[in-house]
Short mmCIF file of C-alpha atoms and ligand atoms in Angstrom, two decimals:
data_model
loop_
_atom_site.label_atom_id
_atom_site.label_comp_id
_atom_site.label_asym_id
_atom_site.label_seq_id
_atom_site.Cartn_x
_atom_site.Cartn_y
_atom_site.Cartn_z
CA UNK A 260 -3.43 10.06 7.92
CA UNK A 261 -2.55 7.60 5.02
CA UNK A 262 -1.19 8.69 1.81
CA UNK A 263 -2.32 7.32 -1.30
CA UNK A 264 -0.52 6.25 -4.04
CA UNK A 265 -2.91 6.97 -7.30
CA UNK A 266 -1.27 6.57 -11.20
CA UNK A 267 -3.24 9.22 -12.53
CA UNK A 268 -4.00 9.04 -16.68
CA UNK A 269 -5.62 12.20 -17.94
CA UNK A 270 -5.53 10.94 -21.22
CA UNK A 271 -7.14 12.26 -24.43
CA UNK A 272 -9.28 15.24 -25.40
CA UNK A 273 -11.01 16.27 -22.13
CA UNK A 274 -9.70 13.28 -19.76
CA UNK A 275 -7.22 15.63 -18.43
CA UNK A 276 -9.26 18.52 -18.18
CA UNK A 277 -12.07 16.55 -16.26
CA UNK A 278 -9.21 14.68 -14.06
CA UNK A 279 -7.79 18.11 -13.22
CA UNK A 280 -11.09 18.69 -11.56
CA UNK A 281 -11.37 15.05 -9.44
CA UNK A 282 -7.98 16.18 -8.00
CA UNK A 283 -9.00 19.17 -7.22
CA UNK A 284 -12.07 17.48 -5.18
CA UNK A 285 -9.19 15.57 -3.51
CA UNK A 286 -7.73 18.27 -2.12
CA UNK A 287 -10.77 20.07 -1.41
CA UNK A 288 -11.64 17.01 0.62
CA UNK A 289 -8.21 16.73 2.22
CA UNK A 290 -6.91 13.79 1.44
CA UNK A 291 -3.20 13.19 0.96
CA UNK A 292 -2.48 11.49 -2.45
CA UNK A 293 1.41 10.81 -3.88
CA UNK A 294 0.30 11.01 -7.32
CA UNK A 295 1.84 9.67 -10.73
CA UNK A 296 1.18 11.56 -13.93
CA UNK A 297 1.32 8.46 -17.08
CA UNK A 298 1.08 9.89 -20.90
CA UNK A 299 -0.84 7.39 -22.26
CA UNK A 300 -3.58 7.21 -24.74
CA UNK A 301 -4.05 7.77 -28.52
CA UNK A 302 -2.25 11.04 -28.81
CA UNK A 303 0.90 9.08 -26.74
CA UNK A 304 0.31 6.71 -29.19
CA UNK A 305 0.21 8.91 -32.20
CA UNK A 306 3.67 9.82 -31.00
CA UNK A 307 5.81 6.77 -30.20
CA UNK A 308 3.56 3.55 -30.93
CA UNK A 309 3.36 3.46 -27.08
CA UNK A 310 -0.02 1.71 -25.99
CA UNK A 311 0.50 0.28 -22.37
CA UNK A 312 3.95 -1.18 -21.90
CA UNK A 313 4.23 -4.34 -19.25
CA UNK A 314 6.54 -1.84 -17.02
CA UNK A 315 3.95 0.75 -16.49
CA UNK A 316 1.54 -2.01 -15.90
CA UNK A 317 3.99 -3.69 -13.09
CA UNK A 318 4.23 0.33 -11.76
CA UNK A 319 0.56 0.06 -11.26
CA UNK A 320 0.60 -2.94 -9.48
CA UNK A 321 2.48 -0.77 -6.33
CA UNK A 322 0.03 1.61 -6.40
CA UNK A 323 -3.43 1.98 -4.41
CA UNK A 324 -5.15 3.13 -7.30
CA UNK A 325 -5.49 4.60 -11.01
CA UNK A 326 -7.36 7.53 -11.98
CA UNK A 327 -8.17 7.38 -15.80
CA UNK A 328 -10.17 10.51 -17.45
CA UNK A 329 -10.69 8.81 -20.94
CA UNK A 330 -8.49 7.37 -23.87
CA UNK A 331 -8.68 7.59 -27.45
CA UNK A 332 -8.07 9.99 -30.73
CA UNK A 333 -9.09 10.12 -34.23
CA UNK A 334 -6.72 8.82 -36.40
CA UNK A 335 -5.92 6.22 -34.42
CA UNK A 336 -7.61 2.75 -36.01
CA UNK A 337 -10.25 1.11 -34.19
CA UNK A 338 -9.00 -1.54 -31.11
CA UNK A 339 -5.34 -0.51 -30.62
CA UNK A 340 -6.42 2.17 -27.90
CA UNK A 341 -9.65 0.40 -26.68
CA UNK A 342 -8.00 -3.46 -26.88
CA UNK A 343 -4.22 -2.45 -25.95
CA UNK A 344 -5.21 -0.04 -22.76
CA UNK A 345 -8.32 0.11 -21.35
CA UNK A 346 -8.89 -3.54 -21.93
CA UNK A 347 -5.64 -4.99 -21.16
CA UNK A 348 -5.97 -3.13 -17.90
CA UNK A 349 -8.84 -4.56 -17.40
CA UNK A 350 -7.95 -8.40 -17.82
CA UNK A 351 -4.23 -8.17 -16.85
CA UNK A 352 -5.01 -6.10 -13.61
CA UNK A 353 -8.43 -8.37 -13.63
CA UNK A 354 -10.81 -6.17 -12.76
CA UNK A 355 -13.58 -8.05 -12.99
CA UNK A 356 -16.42 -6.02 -11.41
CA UNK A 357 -17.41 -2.79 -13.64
CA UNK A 358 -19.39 -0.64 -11.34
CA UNK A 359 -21.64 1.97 -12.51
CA UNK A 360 -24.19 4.10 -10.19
CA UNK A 361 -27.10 5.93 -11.63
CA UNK A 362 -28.85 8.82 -9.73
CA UNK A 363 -32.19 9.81 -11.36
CA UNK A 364 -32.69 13.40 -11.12
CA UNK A 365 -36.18 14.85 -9.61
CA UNK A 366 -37.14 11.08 -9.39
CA UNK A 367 -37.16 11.02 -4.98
CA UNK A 368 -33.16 10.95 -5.95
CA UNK A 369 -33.84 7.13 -6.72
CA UNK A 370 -30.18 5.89 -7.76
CA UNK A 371 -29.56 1.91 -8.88
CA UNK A 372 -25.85 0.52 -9.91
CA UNK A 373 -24.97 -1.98 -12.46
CA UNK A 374 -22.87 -4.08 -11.95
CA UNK A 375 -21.29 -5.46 -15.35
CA UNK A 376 -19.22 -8.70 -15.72
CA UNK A 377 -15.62 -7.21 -16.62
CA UNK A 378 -13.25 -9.67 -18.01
CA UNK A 379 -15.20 -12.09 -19.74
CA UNK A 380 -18.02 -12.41 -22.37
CA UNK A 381 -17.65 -10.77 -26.12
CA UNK A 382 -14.83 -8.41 -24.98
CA UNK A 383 -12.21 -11.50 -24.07
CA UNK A 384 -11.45 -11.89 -27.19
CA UNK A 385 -11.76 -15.15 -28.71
CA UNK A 386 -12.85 -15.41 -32.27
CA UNK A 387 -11.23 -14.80 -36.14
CA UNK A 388 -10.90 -14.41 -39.75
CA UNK A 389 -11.16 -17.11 -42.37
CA UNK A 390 -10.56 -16.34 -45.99
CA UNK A 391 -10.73 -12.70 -45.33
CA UNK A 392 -10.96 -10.45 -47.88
CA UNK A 393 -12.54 -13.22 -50.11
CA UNK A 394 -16.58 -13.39 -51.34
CA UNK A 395 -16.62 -16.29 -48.70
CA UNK A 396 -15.27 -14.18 -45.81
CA UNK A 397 -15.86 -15.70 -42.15
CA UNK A 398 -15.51 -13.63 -38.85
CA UNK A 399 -16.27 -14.87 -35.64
CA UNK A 400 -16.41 -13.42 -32.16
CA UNK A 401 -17.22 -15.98 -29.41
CA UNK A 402 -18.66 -14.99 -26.11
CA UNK A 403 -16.37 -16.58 -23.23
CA UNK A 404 -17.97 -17.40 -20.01
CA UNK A 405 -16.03 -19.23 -17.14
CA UNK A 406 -18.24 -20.42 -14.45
CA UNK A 407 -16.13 -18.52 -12.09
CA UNK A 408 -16.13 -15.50 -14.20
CA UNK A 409 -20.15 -15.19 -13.90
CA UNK A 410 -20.42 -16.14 -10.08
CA UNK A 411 -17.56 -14.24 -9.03
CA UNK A 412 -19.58 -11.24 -10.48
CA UNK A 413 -23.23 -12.39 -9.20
CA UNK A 414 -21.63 -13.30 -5.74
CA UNK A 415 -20.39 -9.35 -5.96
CA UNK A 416 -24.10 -8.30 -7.22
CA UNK A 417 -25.46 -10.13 -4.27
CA UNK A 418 -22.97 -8.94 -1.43
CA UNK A 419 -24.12 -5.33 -2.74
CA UNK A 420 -27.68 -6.36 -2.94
CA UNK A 421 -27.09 -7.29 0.71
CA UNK A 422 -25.66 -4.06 1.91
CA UNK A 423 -28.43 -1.79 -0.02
CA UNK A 424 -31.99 -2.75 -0.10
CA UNK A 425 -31.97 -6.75 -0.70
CA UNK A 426 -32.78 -6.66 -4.53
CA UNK A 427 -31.18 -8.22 -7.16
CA UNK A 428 -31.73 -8.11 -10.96
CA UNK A 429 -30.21 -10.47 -13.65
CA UNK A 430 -30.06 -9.18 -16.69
CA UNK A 431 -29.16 -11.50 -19.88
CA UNK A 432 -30.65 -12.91 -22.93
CA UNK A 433 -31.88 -16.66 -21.84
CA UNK A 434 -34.10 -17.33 -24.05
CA UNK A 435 -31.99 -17.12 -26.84
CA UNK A 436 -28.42 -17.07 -25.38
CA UNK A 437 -28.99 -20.86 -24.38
CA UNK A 438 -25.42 -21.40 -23.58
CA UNK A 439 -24.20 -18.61 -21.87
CA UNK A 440 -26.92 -17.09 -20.54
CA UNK A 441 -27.74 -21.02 -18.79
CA UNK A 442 -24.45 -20.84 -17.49
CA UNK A 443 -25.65 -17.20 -15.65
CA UNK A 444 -28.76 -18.32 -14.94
CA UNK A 445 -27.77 -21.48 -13.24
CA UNK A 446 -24.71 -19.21 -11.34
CA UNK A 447 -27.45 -16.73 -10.08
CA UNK A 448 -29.70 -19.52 -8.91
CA UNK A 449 -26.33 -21.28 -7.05
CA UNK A 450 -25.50 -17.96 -5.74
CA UNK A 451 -28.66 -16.82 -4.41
CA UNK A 452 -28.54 -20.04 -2.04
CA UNK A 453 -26.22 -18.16 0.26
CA UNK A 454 -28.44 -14.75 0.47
CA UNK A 455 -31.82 -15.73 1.04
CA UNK A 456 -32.70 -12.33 2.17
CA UNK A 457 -31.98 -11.04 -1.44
CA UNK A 458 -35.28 -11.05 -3.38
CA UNK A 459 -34.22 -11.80 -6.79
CA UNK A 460 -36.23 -11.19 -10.39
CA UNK A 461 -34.77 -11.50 -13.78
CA UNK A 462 -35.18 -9.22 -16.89
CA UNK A 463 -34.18 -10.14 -20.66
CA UNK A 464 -31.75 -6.99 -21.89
CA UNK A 465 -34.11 -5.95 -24.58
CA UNK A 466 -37.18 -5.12 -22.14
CA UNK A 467 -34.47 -3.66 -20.00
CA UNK A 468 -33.80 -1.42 -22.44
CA UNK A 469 -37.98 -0.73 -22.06
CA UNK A 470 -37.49 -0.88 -18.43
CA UNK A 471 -34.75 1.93 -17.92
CA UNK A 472 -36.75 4.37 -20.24
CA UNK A 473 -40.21 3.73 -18.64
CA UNK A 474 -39.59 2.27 -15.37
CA UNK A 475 -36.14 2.43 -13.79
CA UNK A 476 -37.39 2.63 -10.48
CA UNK A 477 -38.15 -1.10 -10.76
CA UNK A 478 -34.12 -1.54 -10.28
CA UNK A 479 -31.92 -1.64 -7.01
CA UNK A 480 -28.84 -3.06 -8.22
CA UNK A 481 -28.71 -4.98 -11.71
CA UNK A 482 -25.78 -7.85 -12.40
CA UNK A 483 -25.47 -8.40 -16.62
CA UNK A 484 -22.41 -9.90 -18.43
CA UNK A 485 -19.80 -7.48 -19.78
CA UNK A 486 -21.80 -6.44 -23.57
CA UNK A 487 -25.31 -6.00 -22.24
CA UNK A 488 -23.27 -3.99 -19.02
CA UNK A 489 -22.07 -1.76 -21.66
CA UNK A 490 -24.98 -0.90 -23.70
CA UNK A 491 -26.87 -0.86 -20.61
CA UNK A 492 -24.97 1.57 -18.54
CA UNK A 493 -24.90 3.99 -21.80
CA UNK A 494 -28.28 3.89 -21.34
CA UNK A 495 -28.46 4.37 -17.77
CA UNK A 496 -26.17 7.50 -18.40
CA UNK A 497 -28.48 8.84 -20.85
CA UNK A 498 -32.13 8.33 -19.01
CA UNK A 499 -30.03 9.80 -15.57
CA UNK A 500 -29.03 13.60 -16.20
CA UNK A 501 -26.73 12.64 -19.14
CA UNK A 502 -23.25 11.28 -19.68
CA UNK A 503 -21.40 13.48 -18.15
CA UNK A 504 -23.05 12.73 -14.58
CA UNK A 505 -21.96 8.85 -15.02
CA UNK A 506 -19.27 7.62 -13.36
CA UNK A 507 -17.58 3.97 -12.97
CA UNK A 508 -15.22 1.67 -10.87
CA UNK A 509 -13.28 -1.30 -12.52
CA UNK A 510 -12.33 -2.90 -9.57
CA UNK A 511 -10.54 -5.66 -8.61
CA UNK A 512 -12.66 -6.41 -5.23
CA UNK A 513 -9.83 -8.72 -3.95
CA UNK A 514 -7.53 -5.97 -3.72
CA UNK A 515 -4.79 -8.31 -5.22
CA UNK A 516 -4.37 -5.22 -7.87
CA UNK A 517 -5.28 -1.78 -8.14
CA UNK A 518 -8.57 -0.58 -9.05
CA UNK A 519 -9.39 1.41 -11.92
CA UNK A 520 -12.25 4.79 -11.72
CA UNK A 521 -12.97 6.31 -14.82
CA UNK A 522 -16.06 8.23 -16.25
CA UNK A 523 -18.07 6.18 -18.65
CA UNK A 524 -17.83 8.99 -21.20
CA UNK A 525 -14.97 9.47 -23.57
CA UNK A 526 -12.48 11.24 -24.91
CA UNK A 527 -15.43 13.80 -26.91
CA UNK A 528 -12.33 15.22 -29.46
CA UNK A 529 -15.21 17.72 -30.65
CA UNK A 530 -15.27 19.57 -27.32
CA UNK A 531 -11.63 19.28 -26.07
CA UNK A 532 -9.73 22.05 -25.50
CA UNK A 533 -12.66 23.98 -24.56
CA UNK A 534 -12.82 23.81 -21.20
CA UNK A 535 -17.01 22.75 -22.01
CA UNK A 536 -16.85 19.53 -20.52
CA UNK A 537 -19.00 18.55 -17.26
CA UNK A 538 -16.30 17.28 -14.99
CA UNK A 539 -18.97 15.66 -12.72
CA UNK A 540 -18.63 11.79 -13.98
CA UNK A 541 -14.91 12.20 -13.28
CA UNK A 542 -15.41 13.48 -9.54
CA UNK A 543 -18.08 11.21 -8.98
CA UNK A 544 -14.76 8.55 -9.93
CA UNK A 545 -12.80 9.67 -7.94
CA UNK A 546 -15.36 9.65 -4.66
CA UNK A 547 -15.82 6.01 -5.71
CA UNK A 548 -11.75 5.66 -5.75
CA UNK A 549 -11.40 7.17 -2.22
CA UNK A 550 -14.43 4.93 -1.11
CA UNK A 551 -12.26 2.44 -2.06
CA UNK A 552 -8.57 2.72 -0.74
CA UNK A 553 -10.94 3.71 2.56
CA UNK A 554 -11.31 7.36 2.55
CA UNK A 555 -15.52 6.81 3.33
CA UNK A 556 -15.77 10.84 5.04
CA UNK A 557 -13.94 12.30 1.88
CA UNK A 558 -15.82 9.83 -0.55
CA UNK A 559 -19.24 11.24 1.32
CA UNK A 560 -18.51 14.99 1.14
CA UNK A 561 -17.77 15.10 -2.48
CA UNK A 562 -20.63 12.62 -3.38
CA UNK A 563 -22.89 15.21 -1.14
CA UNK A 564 -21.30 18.03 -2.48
CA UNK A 565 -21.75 16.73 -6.76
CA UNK A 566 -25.47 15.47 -5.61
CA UNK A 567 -26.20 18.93 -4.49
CA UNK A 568 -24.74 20.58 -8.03
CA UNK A 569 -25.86 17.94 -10.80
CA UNK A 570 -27.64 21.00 -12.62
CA UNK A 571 -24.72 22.80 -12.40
CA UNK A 572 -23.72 25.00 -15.90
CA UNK A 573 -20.82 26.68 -16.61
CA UNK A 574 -16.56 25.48 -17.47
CA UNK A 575 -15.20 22.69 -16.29
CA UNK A 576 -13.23 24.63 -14.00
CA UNK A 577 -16.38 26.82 -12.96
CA UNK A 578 -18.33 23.36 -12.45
CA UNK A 579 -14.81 21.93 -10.65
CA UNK A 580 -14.52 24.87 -8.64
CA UNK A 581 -17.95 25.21 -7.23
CA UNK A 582 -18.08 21.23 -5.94
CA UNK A 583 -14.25 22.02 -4.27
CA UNK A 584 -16.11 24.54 -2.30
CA UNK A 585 -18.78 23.12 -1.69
CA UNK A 586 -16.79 20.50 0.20
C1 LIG B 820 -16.81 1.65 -21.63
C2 LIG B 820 -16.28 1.88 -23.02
C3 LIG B 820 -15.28 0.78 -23.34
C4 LIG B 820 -16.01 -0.54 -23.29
C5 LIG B 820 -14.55 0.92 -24.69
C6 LIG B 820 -13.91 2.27 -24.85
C7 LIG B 820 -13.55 -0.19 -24.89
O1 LIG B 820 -17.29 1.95 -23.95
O2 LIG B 820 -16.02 1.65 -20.68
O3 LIG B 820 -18.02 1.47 -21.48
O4 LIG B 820 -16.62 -0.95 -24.30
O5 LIG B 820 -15.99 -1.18 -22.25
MN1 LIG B 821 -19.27 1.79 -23.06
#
């Protein structure tokens, strides 16, 4: 049996708490992990100045995979954690495909995954001040999109369209994006040449929005640049049992670096401590992370074992502890 090599970052307020739980699903399951414990977040931060040093991120880079419960702390000014961590993992590691499944509840179990551009778009970056702190203040924040950026994304969207049920949603803002979102549209029509199989349809983000609420049964799997991914998938959290059922994969699907799984929730400050928070999302993670360094039978039983609990009330550890035996 292979062991894997996982950097493990509990993090802030409840990441560790919920993490504690995901590797006790590992075990459960069986799987042999060499772990590495990182203090990193806003609390490290709080402490030293320490955000993500180069060394820890060349650290990673012999590992199979990193664990991350959730980053960030009051008091700690708005970018440092989300810009100099989780983002810089992102783009230095470049994990460009953000994967997020959705399992309706009581809805025939109908579950759809966006996948959200990861590297690119509003997030990369580019933009700036002039005259700042004058009457005739200027900010800018550009929108970057490489034509490799978008199809490497849409290429993923369609491979996983392939492998589910052959349907394929682009989500963007076309008709008023004219730039970018021609740039996606013309990538989705160049991509979809190689999977004629895939039926393909195309929704602006704001009925999306309408869509999700009303209708989400309309959607297999959903491709969307890396904003609308990110509003979107809140969403998706929120109209599928709730945040704390929604999990994610930053993934680097070339396997040239390791891949990140983290809940989509955060660090919630209010209810840290507590032992209160649903450690689902973060189990979910890590069956997605052992789907992915090839574990598929331990993946299964703990995605079997959290889809037969997702009502589940109690702790964390009471919620942790009845998925580990249900494994
Ligand atoms: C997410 C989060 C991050 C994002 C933040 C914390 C930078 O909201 O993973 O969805 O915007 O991508
Ligand atoms: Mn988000």
């Amino acid at each position: 049996m292979a062991t894997h090599k996982i950097a493990v970052v509990g993090g802030d307020g409840i990441g560790p708490e919920v993490i504690a739980e995901g590797l006790k699903a590992f075990e459960a399951a069986g799987v042999s992990t060499e772990l590495t414990h990182y203090d990193l977040g806003g609390a490290r931060y709080l402490r030293d100045g320490t955000v993500l040093p180069d060394s820890v991120l060349d650290e990673w880079r012999n590992h199979d995979a990193i664990y991350l419960g959730a980053v960030g702390s009051p008091g700690v000014p708005p970018g440092v954690i989300e810009r100099g961590l989780l983002l810089k993992m992102r783009f230095e590691l470049d994990l460009y495909i953000n994967r997020r499944p959705f399992l309706l509840k009581g809805d025939n179990g109908h579950d759809f995954v966006v996948i959200r551009e990861n590297t690119e778009g509003t997030y990369a970056g580019e933009g700036g001040f002039l005259r700042k702190n004058t009457p005739h203040e200027i900010a800018t924040q550009g929108s970057v999109n490489t034509w490799r950026g978008a199809e490497r994304a849409i290429r993923y969207g369609f491979e996983l369209a392939s492998a589910r049920n052959n349907h394929l949603t682009l989500v963007h803002k076309t008709n008023v994006l004219t730039f970018s979102g021609d740039l996606w549209q013309r990538a989705f029509d160049a991509v979809a040449q190689d999977f004629p199989d895939v039926e393909t349809d195309y929704n602006h983000v704001d009925a999306a929005c309408i869509y999700f609420v009303q209708d989400p049964q309309r959607y297999d799997v959903i491709v969307t640049d890396n904003l609308f991914g990110d509003i979107l998938t809140d969403l998706g959290g929120a109209v599928s049992g709730g945040i704390g059922l929604a999990s994610s994969a930053n993934m680097d699907p070339t396997r040239n670096a390791p891949s990140m799984f983290e809940p989509v929730h955060g660090s919630a400050p209010d209810i840290a401590g507590q032992n209160k928070a649903n450690p689902i999302a973060a189990i979910l993670s890590g069956a997605m992370l052992l789907e992915f360094v090839g574990e598929q039978a331990a993946a299964d039983r703990i995605l079997a074992a959290c889809n037969a609990n997702l009502d589940a009330t109690g702790s964390t550890t009471e919620i942790g502890d009845l998925i580990a035996s249900a494994i």
